[in-house]
Amino acid sequence: MSAEKTGAAGEQGIKPKEQYVHSVFESIAGKYDLMNDILSFRRHKAWRSFTMRKMAMKRGDTAVDLCCGTCDWSIALAEESGTGQIMGLDFSAGMLEVGRRKVEARGLAQQITLVQGNAMALPFGDNSFDYATIGFGLRNVPDPVQVLNEMKRVVKPGGMVVCLELSKPMKQPFKGLYYFYFEKVLPLLGKLFAKRYEQYKWLPESLALFPDRAQLAAIFRERGLKDVESYPLTGGIAALHIGRKESCND
């Protein structure tokens, strides 16, 4: 399995959305973990724990964590696997630097390899990993379907493609309260705690055109993934999707 570094964010011909999202995450890298806790009321930790239980990793399992950011999920994957190699990939050097410090502090530098690269064109061979994960990153890429195709490509037959992402509550009055918080309050909290307003205004904008839970599950199936499961989390403000790559036994 090869893993070569790619400076996707600086390549010529980069798409405007990629360039903008890259600038957003570069600017908030130092405050990203704090803001995750504040803006999700620390629920992102419970969502990740639920996801890890559903994944049921075994000792020695390998994984690639796309849009790994500051590496909380990469670290959880490494600790659950115990000995398996984990690749963390992100296009933001600033986010990876924060993640690298956390990985080293946990003594996991030999188990976790961090790569600066593009989730739409993964620098890994076919059938390389037991799991491919993406946490709160699929809505930020220019082409979510292409990213899912890449995730499916790099997992082994029978391997899992796993997406943990913000979603869209469907029931009132919670739906109305959520969108008020997400669109009006969240950017103000970003300005207060991270000194960034426009960057946190981007978050609700990034969700507006993103598929809802049922639509994303349908996309998983359209990509040829099997046994697709989807779970609403905290009233539907987030969702977990899991699909399995077809194996020779199917």
PDB file of C-alpha atoms in Angstrom:
ATOM      1  CA  MET A   1       0.000   0.000   0.000  1.00  0.00           C
ATOM      2  CA  SER A   2       1.526   3.301  -1.014  1.00  0.00           C
ATOM      3  CA  ALA A   3       0.832   6.647   0.616  1.00  0.00           C
ATOM      4  CA  GLU A   4       2.343   9.611  -1.082  1.00  0.00           C
ATOM      5  CA  LYS A   5       1.782  13.169   0.092  1.00  0.00           C
ATOM      6  CA  THR A   6      -0.148  15.427  -2.214  1.00  0.00           C
ATOM      7  CA  GLY A   7      -0.571  19.165  -1.851  1.00  0.00           C
ATOM      8  CA  ALA A   8      -4.113  19.150  -3.207  1.00  0.00           C
ATOM      9  CA  ALA A   9      -4.990  22.534  -1.805  1.00  0.00           C
ATOM     10  CA  GLY A  10      -2.243  24.216  -3.758  1.00  0.00           C
ATOM     11  CA  GLU A  11      -2.617  22.454  -7.094  1.00  0.00           C
ATOM     12  CA  GLN A  12      -3.446  24.400 -10.211  1.00  0.00           C
ATOM     13  CA  GLY A  13      -7.023  24.068 -11.363  1.00  0.00           C
ATOM     14  CA  ILE A  14      -8.356  23.666  -7.821  1.00  0.00           C
ATOM     15  CA  LYS A  15     -12.109  24.108  -7.691  1.00  0.00           C
ATOM     16  CA  PRO A  16     -13.452  27.290  -6.032  1.00  0.00           C
ATOM     17  CA  LYS A  17     -15.336  25.345  -3.350  1.00  0.00           C
ATOM     18  CA  GLU A  18     -12.223  23.392  -2.407  1.00  0.00           C
ATOM     19  CA  GLN A  19     -10.208  26.594  -2.222  1.00  0.00           C
ATOM     20  CA  TYR A  20     -12.782  28.317  -0.028  1.00  0.00           C
ATOM     21  CA  VAL A  21     -13.259  25.350   2.305  1.00  0.00           C
ATOM     22  CA  HIS A  22      -9.493  24.979   2.573  1.00  0.00           C
ATOM     23  CA  SER A  23      -9.166  28.622   3.642  1.00  0.00           C
ATOM     24  CA  VAL A  24     -11.960  28.169   6.197  1.00  0.00           C
ATOM     25  CA  PHE A  25     -10.315  25.202   7.909  1.00  0.00           C
ATOM     26  CA  GLU A  26      -6.834  26.683   7.771  1.00  0.00           C
ATOM     27  CA  SER A  27      -8.150  29.750   9.602  1.00  0.00           C
ATOM     28  CA  ILE A  28     -10.025  27.862  12.344  1.00  0.00           C
ATOM     29  CA  ALA A  29      -7.608  24.956  12.934  1.00  0.00           C
ATOM     30  CA  GLY A  30      -6.379  26.219  16.305  1.00  0.00           C
ATOM     31  CA  LYS A  31      -9.919  26.627  17.667  1.00  0.00           C
ATOM     32  CA  TYR A  32     -11.539  23.678  15.894  1.00  0.00           C
ATOM     33  CA  ASP A  33     -11.720  21.292  18.860  1.00  0.00           C
ATOM     34  CA  LEU A  34     -13.020  23.959  21.244  1.00  0.00           C
ATOM     35  CA  MET A  35     -15.674  25.045  18.776  1.00  0.00           C
ATOM     36  CA  ASN A  36     -16.758  21.450  18.145  1.00  0.00           C
ATOM     37  CA  ASP A  37     -17.450  21.068  21.858  1.00  0.00           C
ATOM     38  CA  ILE A  38     -19.299  24.377  22.107  1.00  0.00           C
ATOM     39  CA  LEU A  39     -21.360  24.134  18.949  1.00  0.00           C
ATOM     40  CA  SER A  40     -22.441  20.500  19.339  1.00  0.00           C
ATOM     41  CA  PHE A  41     -22.815  20.695  23.133  1.00  0.00           C
ATOM     42  CA  ARG A  42     -20.155  17.937  23.173  1.00  0.00           C
ATOM     43  CA  ARG A  43     -22.541  15.554  21.427  1.00  0.00           C
ATOM     44  CA  HIS A  44     -19.964  14.816  18.709  1.00  0.00           C
ATOM     45  CA  LYS A  45     -18.122  12.615  21.210  1.00  0.00           C
ATOM     46  CA  ALA A  46     -21.252  10.507  21.860  1.00  0.00           C
ATOM     47  CA  TRP A  47     -21.941  10.279  18.117  1.00  0.00           C
ATOM     48  CA  ARG A  48     -18.436   8.973  17.489  1.00  0.00           C
ATOM     49  CA  SER A  49     -18.725   6.443  20.331  1.00  0.00           C
ATOM     50  CA  PHE A  50     -22.003   5.155  18.885  1.00  0.00           C
ATOM     51  CA  THR A  51     -20.362   4.871  15.466  1.00  0.00           C
ATOM     52  CA  MET A  52     -17.415   2.904  16.842  1.00  0.00           C
ATOM     53  CA  ARG A  53     -19.792   0.425  18.471  1.00  0.00           C
ATOM     54  CA  LYS A  54     -21.627  -0.092  15.182  1.00  0.00           C
ATOM     55  CA  MET A  55     -18.342  -0.578  13.319  1.00  0.00           C
ATOM     56  CA  ALA A  56     -17.229  -3.352  15.690  1.00  0.00           C
ATOM     57  CA  MET A  57     -13.543  -3.157  14.776  1.00  0.00           C
ATOM     58  CA  LYS A  58     -11.339  -6.135  15.552  1.00  0.00           C
ATOM     59  CA  ARG A  59      -7.761  -6.075  16.745  1.00  0.00           C
ATOM     60  CA  GLY A  60      -5.417  -5.439  13.833  1.00  0.00           C
ATOM     61  CA  ASP A  61      -8.053  -3.911  11.546  1.00  0.00           C
ATOM     62  CA  THR A  62      -6.823  -1.115   9.295  1.00  0.00           C
ATOM     63  CA  ALA A  63      -8.581   2.109   8.329  1.00  0.00           C
ATOM     64  CA  VAL A  64      -8.266   5.319   6.362  1.00  0.00           C
ATOM     65  CA  ASP A  65      -9.905   8.342   7.961  1.00  0.00           C
ATOM     66  CA  LEU A  66     -10.772  10.967   5.332  1.00  0.00           C
ATOM     67  CA  CYS A  67     -11.042  14.658   6.204  1.00  0.00           C
ATOM     68  CA  CYS A  68      -9.470  13.614   9.496  1.00  0.00           C
ATOM     69  CA  GLY A  69      -9.013  17.195  10.699  1.00  0.00           C
ATOM     70  CA  THR A  70      -7.490  17.238  14.171  1.00  0.00           C
ATOM     71  CA  CYS A  71      -7.531  13.433  14.312  1.00  0.00           C
ATOM     72  CA  ASP A  72     -10.006  12.604  17.072  1.00  0.00           C
ATOM     73  CA  TRP A  73     -11.538   9.810  14.994  1.00  0.00           C
ATOM     74  CA  SER A  74      -8.143   8.612  13.711  1.00  0.00           C
ATOM     75  CA  ILE A  75      -7.026   8.257  17.322  1.00  0.00           C
ATOM     76  CA  ALA A  76     -10.205   6.391  18.281  1.00  0.00           C
ATOM     77  CA  LEU A  77      -9.712   4.005  15.353  1.00  0.00           C
ATOM     78  CA  ALA A  78      -6.106   3.327  16.340  1.00  0.00           C
ATOM     79  CA  GLU A  79      -6.974   2.696  19.973  1.00  0.00           C
ATOM     80  CA  GLU A  80      -9.837   0.361  19.037  1.00  0.00           C
ATOM     81  CA  SER A  81      -7.713  -1.582  16.541  1.00  0.00           C
ATOM     82  CA  GLY A  82      -4.758  -1.814  18.893  1.00  0.00           C
ATOM     83  CA  THR A  83      -2.207  -2.829  16.270  1.00  0.00           C
ATOM     84  CA  GLY A  84      -3.715  -2.005  12.861  1.00  0.00           C
ATOM     85  CA  GLN A  85      -2.295   0.807  10.771  1.00  0.00           C
ATOM     86  CA  ILE A  86      -4.478   3.903  10.461  1.00  0.00           C
ATOM     87  CA  MET A  87      -4.126   6.535   7.740  1.00  0.00           C
ATOM     88  CA  GLY A  88      -5.470  10.021   8.398  1.00  0.00           C
ATOM     89  CA  LEU A  89      -5.938  12.222   5.322  1.00  0.00           C
ATOM     90  CA  ASP A  90      -6.828  15.905   5.174  1.00  0.00           C
ATOM     91  CA  PHE A  91      -6.115  18.757   2.761  1.00  0.00           C
ATOM     92  CA  SER A  92      -5.458  21.318   5.524  1.00  0.00           C
ATOM     93  CA  ALA A  93      -1.883  21.446   6.783  1.00  0.00           C
ATOM     94  CA  GLY A  94      -3.025  23.489   9.776  1.00  0.00           C
ATOM     95  CA  MET A  95      -5.567  20.898  10.877  1.00  0.00           C
ATOM     96  CA  LEU A  96      -3.058  18.081  10.382  1.00  0.00           C
ATOM     97  CA  GLU A  97      -0.486  19.880  12.508  1.00  0.00           C
ATOM     98  CA  VAL A  98      -2.951  20.116  15.400  1.00  0.00           C
ATOM     99  CA  GLY A  99      -3.797  16.440  14.870  1.00  0.00           C
ATOM    100  CA  ARG A 100      -0.130  15.425  14.724  1.00  0.00           C
ATOM    101  CA  ARG A 101       0.500  16.927  18.148  1.00  0.00           C
ATOM    102  CA  LYS A 102      -2.455  14.983  19.582  1.00  0.00           C
ATOM    103  CA  VAL A 103      -1.302  11.729  17.951  1.00  0.00           C
ATOM    104  CA  GLU A 104       2.199  12.146  19.383  1.00  0.00           C
ATOM    105  CA  ALA A 105       0.836  12.999  22.835  1.00  0.00           C
ATOM    106  CA  ARG A 106      -1.124   9.709  22.826  1.00  0.00           C
ATOM    107  CA  GLY A 107       1.961   7.734  21.791  1.00  0.00           C
ATOM    108  CA  LEU A 108       0.355   6.644  18.504  1.00  0.00           C
ATOM    109  CA  ALA A 109       2.815   8.084  15.989  1.00  0.00           C
ATOM    110  CA  GLN A 110       3.952   4.599  14.934  1.00  0.00           C
ATOM    111  CA  GLN A 111       0.396   3.460  14.305  1.00  0.00           C
ATOM    112  CA  ILE A 112      -1.148   6.548  12.685  1.00  0.00           C
ATOM    113  CA  THR A 113       0.238   8.040   9.472  1.00  0.00           C
ATOM    114  CA  LEU A 114      -1.021  11.492   8.483  1.00  0.00           C
ATOM    115  CA  VAL A 115      -1.183  12.464   4.821  1.00  0.00           C
ATOM    116  CA  GLN A 116      -2.009  15.811   3.245  1.00  0.00           C
ATOM    117  CA  GLY A 117      -4.152  14.904   0.281  1.00  0.00           C
ATOM    118  CA  ASN A 118      -7.418  15.101  -1.627  1.00  0.00           C
ATOM    119  CA  ALA A 119     -10.385  12.932  -0.598  1.00  0.00           C
ATOM    120  CA  MET A 120     -11.587  12.954  -4.211  1.00  0.00           C
ATOM    121  CA  ALA A 121      -8.424  11.236  -5.469  1.00  0.00           C
ATOM    122  CA  LEU A 122      -7.013   9.054  -2.709  1.00  0.00           C
ATOM    123  CA  PRO A 123      -3.302   8.198  -2.968  1.00  0.00           C
ATOM    124  CA  PHE A 124      -3.896   4.571  -1.908  1.00  0.00           C
ATOM    125  CA  GLY A 125      -4.247   1.331  -3.813  1.00  0.00           C
ATOM    126  CA  ASP A 126      -7.442  -0.634  -4.343  1.00  0.00           C
ATOM    127  CA  ASN A 127      -8.585  -2.981  -1.545  1.00  0.00           C
ATOM    128  CA  SER A 128      -6.155  -1.555   1.016  1.00  0.00           C
ATOM    129  CA  PHE A 129      -8.194  -1.049   4.218  1.00  0.00           C
ATOM    130  CA  ASP A 130     -10.800  -2.772   6.349  1.00  0.00           C
ATOM    131  CA  TYR A 131     -12.590   0.545   6.907  1.00  0.00           C
ATOM    132  CA  ALA A 132     -12.860   3.927   5.202  1.00  0.00           C
ATOM    133  CA  THR A 133     -14.352   6.640   7.410  1.00  0.00           C
ATOM    134  CA  ILE A 134     -15.261  10.291   6.951  1.00  0.00           C
ATOM    135  CA  GLY A 135     -16.461  12.476   9.810  1.00  0.00           C
ATOM    136  CA  PHE A 136     -18.169  15.822   9.186  1.00  0.00           C
ATOM    137  CA  GLY A 137     -16.367  16.216   5.880  1.00  0.00           C
ATOM    138  CA  LEU A 138     -18.582  14.780   3.147  1.00  0.00           C
ATOM    139  CA  ARG A 139     -20.756  17.895   2.908  1.00  0.00           C
ATOM    140  CA  ASN A 140     -17.644  20.039   2.341  1.00  0.00           C
ATOM    141  CA  VAL A 141     -16.246  18.256  -0.713  1.00  0.00           C
ATOM    142  CA  PRO A 142     -17.095  19.358  -4.283  1.00  0.00           C
ATOM    143  CA  ASP A 143     -18.449  15.909  -5.236  1.00  0.00           C
ATOM    144  CA  PRO A 144     -19.636  13.636  -2.397  1.00  0.00           C
ATOM    145  CA  VAL A 145     -20.388  10.794  -4.836  1.00  0.00           C
ATOM    146  CA  GLN A 146     -16.796  10.794  -6.070  1.00  0.00           C
ATOM    147  CA  VAL A 147     -15.536  10.629  -2.483  1.00  0.00           C
ATOM    148  CA  LEU A 148     -17.819   7.653  -1.761  1.00  0.00           C
ATOM    149  CA  ASN A 149     -16.530   5.977  -4.922  1.00  0.00           C
ATOM    150  CA  GLU A 150     -12.974   6.453  -3.688  1.00  0.00           C
ATOM    151  CA  MET A 151     -13.842   5.143  -0.230  1.00  0.00           C
ATOM    152  CA  LYS A 152     -15.410   2.048  -1.763  1.00  0.00           C
ATOM    153  CA  ARG A 153     -12.387   1.559  -4.024  1.00  0.00           C
ATOM    154  CA  VAL A 154      -9.801   1.550  -1.223  1.00  0.00           C
ATOM    155  CA  VAL A 155     -11.638  -0.771   1.192  1.00  0.00           C
ATOM    156  CA  LYS A 156     -11.176  -4.506   0.919  1.00  0.00           C
ATOM    157  CA  PRO A 157     -14.034  -6.758  -0.246  1.00  0.00           C
ATOM    158  CA  GLY A 158     -16.368  -6.996   2.725  1.00  0.00           C
ATOM    159  CA  GLY A 159     -14.923  -3.780   4.176  1.00  0.00           C
ATOM    160  CA  MET A 160     -17.009  -0.896   5.488  1.00  0.00           C
ATOM    161  CA  VAL A 161     -17.578   2.644   4.230  1.00  0.00           C
ATOM    162  CA  VAL A 162     -18.635   4.806   7.192  1.00  0.00           C
ATOM    163  CA  CYS A 163     -19.900   8.398   7.173  1.00  0.00           C
ATOM    164  CA  LEU A 164     -20.729  10.450  10.271  1.00  0.00           C
ATOM    165  CA  GLU A 165     -22.183  13.789   9.239  1.00  0.00           C
ATOM    166  CA  LEU A 166     -24.512  16.606  10.169  1.00  0.00           C
ATOM    167  CA  SER A 167     -28.029  16.044   8.903  1.00  0.00           C
ATOM    168  CA  LYS A 168     -31.467  17.627   8.756  1.00  0.00           C
ATOM    169  CA  PRO A 169     -34.088  17.182  11.486  1.00  0.00           C
ATOM    170  CA  MET A 170     -37.487  16.556   9.958  1.00  0.00           C
ATOM    171  CA  LYS A 171     -39.933  16.997  12.852  1.00  0.00           C
ATOM    172  CA  GLN A 172     -41.264  20.239  14.297  1.00  0.00           C
ATOM    173  CA  PRO A 173     -40.796  22.052  16.634  1.00  0.00           C
ATOM    174  CA  PHE A 174     -37.262  20.669  16.942  1.00  0.00           C
ATOM    175  CA  LYS A 175     -36.578  21.330  13.257  1.00  0.00           C
ATOM    176  CA  GLY A 176     -37.392  25.042  13.607  1.00  0.00           C
ATOM    177  CA  LEU A 177     -35.334  25.427  16.785  1.00  0.00           C
ATOM    178  CA  TYR A 178     -32.385  23.630  15.231  1.00  0.00           C
ATOM    179  CA  TYR A 179     -32.306  25.756  12.096  1.00  0.00           C
ATOM    180  CA  PHE A 180     -32.616  28.953  14.146  1.00  0.00           C
ATOM    181  CA  TYR A 181     -29.626  27.889  16.234  1.00  0.00           C
ATOM    182  CA  PHE A 182     -27.626  26.647  13.272  1.00  0.00           C
ATOM    183  CA  GLU A 183     -28.239  29.660  11.010  1.00  0.00           C
ATOM    184  CA  LYS A 184     -28.431  32.529  13.527  1.00  0.00           C
ATOM    185  CA  VAL A 185     -26.724  31.576  16.794  1.00  0.00           C
ATOM    186  CA  LEU A 186     -23.871  29.353  15.594  1.00  0.00           C
ATOM    187  CA  PRO A 187     -22.077  32.037  13.522  1.00  0.00           C
ATOM    188  CA  LEU A 188     -22.293  34.438  16.473  1.00  0.00           C
ATOM    189  CA  LEU A 189     -20.690  31.836  18.746  1.00  0.00           C
ATOM    190  CA  GLY A 190     -17.966  31.404  16.151  1.00  0.00           C
ATOM    191  CA  LYS A 191     -17.339  35.138  16.221  1.00  0.00           C
ATOM    192  CA  LEU A 192     -17.316  35.212  20.028  1.00  0.00           C
ATOM    193  CA  PHE A 193     -15.091  32.208  20.758  1.00  0.00           C
ATOM    194  CA  ALA A 194     -12.979  31.821  17.619  1.00  0.00           C
ATOM    195  CA  LYS A 195     -13.031  35.403  16.322  1.00  0.00           C
ATOM    196  CA  ARG A 196     -14.461  34.038  13.063  1.00  0.00           C
ATOM    197  CA  TYR A 197     -17.944  34.881  11.759  1.00  0.00           C
ATOM    198  CA  GLU A 198     -17.902  34.208   8.019  1.00  0.00           C
ATOM    199  CA  GLN A 199     -16.168  30.860   8.546  1.00  0.00           C
ATOM    200  CA  TYR A 200     -18.905  29.613  10.892  1.00  0.00           C
ATOM    201  CA  LYS A 201     -21.615  31.096   8.697  1.00  0.00           C
ATOM    202  CA  TRP A 202     -20.294  28.619   6.116  1.00  0.00           C
ATOM    203  CA  LEU A 203     -21.439  25.622   8.207  1.00  0.00           C
ATOM    204  CA  PRO A 204     -25.210  26.068   7.727  1.00  0.00           C
ATOM    205  CA  GLU A 205     -24.594  27.013   4.099  1.00  0.00           C
ATOM    206  CA  SER A 206     -22.674  23.773   3.563  1.00  0.00           C
ATOM    207  CA  LEU A 207     -25.618  21.743   4.852  1.00  0.00           C
ATOM    208  CA  ALA A 208     -28.312  23.470   2.802  1.00  0.00           C
ATOM    209  CA  LEU A 209     -27.745  21.489  -0.409  1.00  0.00           C
ATOM    210  CA  PHE A 210     -26.461  18.319   1.243  1.00  0.00           C
ATOM    211  CA  PRO A 211     -28.682  15.193   1.023  1.00  0.00           C
ATOM    212  CA  ASP A 212     -30.850  14.310   4.004  1.00  0.00           C
ATOM    213  CA  ARG A 213     -30.469  10.968   5.769  1.00  0.00           C
ATOM    214  CA  ALA A 214     -32.726   8.965   3.427  1.00  0.00           C
ATOM    215  CA  GLN A 215     -31.213  10.550   0.319  1.00  0.00           C
ATOM    216  CA  LEU A 216     -27.669   9.793   1.452  1.00  0.00           C
ATOM    217  CA  ALA A 217     -28.601   6.183   2.208  1.00  0.00           C
ATOM    218  CA  ALA A 218     -29.957   5.922  -1.340  1.00  0.00           C
ATOM    219  CA  ILE A 219     -26.665   7.289  -2.709  1.00  0.00           C
ATOM    220  CA  PHE A 220     -24.763   4.648  -0.724  1.00  0.00           C
ATOM    221  CA  ARG A 221     -26.880   1.948  -2.386  1.00  0.00           C
ATOM    222  CA  GLU A 222     -26.488   3.511  -5.827  1.00  0.00           C
ATOM    223  CA  ARG A 223     -22.706   3.292  -5.411  1.00  0.00           C
ATOM    224  CA  GLY A 224     -23.092  -0.474  -5.046  1.00  0.00           C
ATOM    225  CA  LEU A 225     -22.625  -0.648  -1.289  1.00  0.00           C
ATOM    226  CA  LYS A 226     -24.449  -3.492   0.475  1.00  0.00           C
ATOM    227  CA  ASP A 227     -26.297  -3.801   3.789  1.00  0.00           C
ATOM    228  CA  VAL A 228     -26.641  -0.020   4.039  1.00  0.00           C
ATOM    229  CA  GLU A 229     -27.681   1.215   7.486  1.00  0.00           C
ATOM    230  CA  SER A 230     -28.498   4.771   8.540  1.00  0.00           C
ATOM    231  CA  TYR A 231     -29.122   6.103  12.024  1.00  0.00           C
ATOM    232  CA  PRO A 232     -30.482   9.527  13.064  1.00  0.00           C
ATOM    233  CA  LEU A 233     -28.565  11.008  15.998  1.00  0.00           C
ATOM    234  CA  THR A 234     -29.843  13.553  18.564  1.00  0.00           C
ATOM    235  CA  GLY A 235     -33.163  14.169  16.885  1.00  0.00           C
ATOM    236  CA  GLY A 236     -31.668  13.960  13.411  1.00  0.00           C
ATOM    237  CA  ILE A 237     -29.156  16.808  13.673  1.00  0.00           C
ATOM    238  CA  ALA A 238     -26.497  14.251  12.726  1.00  0.00           C
ATOM    239  CA  ALA A 239     -26.623  10.882  10.993  1.00  0.00           C
ATOM    240  CA  LEU A 240     -24.490   7.772  10.702  1.00  0.00           C
ATOM    241  CA  HIS A 241     -24.359   5.850   7.412  1.00  0.00           C
ATOM    242  CA  ILE A 242     -22.626   2.504   6.979  1.00  0.00           C
ATOM    243  CA  GLY A 243     -22.294   0.428   3.821  1.00  0.00           C
ATOM    244  CA  ARG A 244     -20.299  -2.693   3.009  1.00  0.00           C
ATOM    245  CA  LYS A 245     -18.275  -3.398  -0.109  1.00  0.00           C
ATOM    246  CA  GLU A 246     -19.396  -6.499  -1.922  1.00  0.00           C
ATOM    247  CA  SER A 247     -17.289  -9.583  -1.279  1.00  0.00           C
ATOM    248  CA  CYS A 248     -16.893 -12.803  -3.239  1.00  0.00           C
ATOM    249  CA  ASN A 249     -19.337 -14.460  -0.795  1.00  0.00           C
ATOM    250  CA  ASP A 250     -22.184 -12.101  -1.730  1.00  0.00           C
TER     251      ASP A 250
END
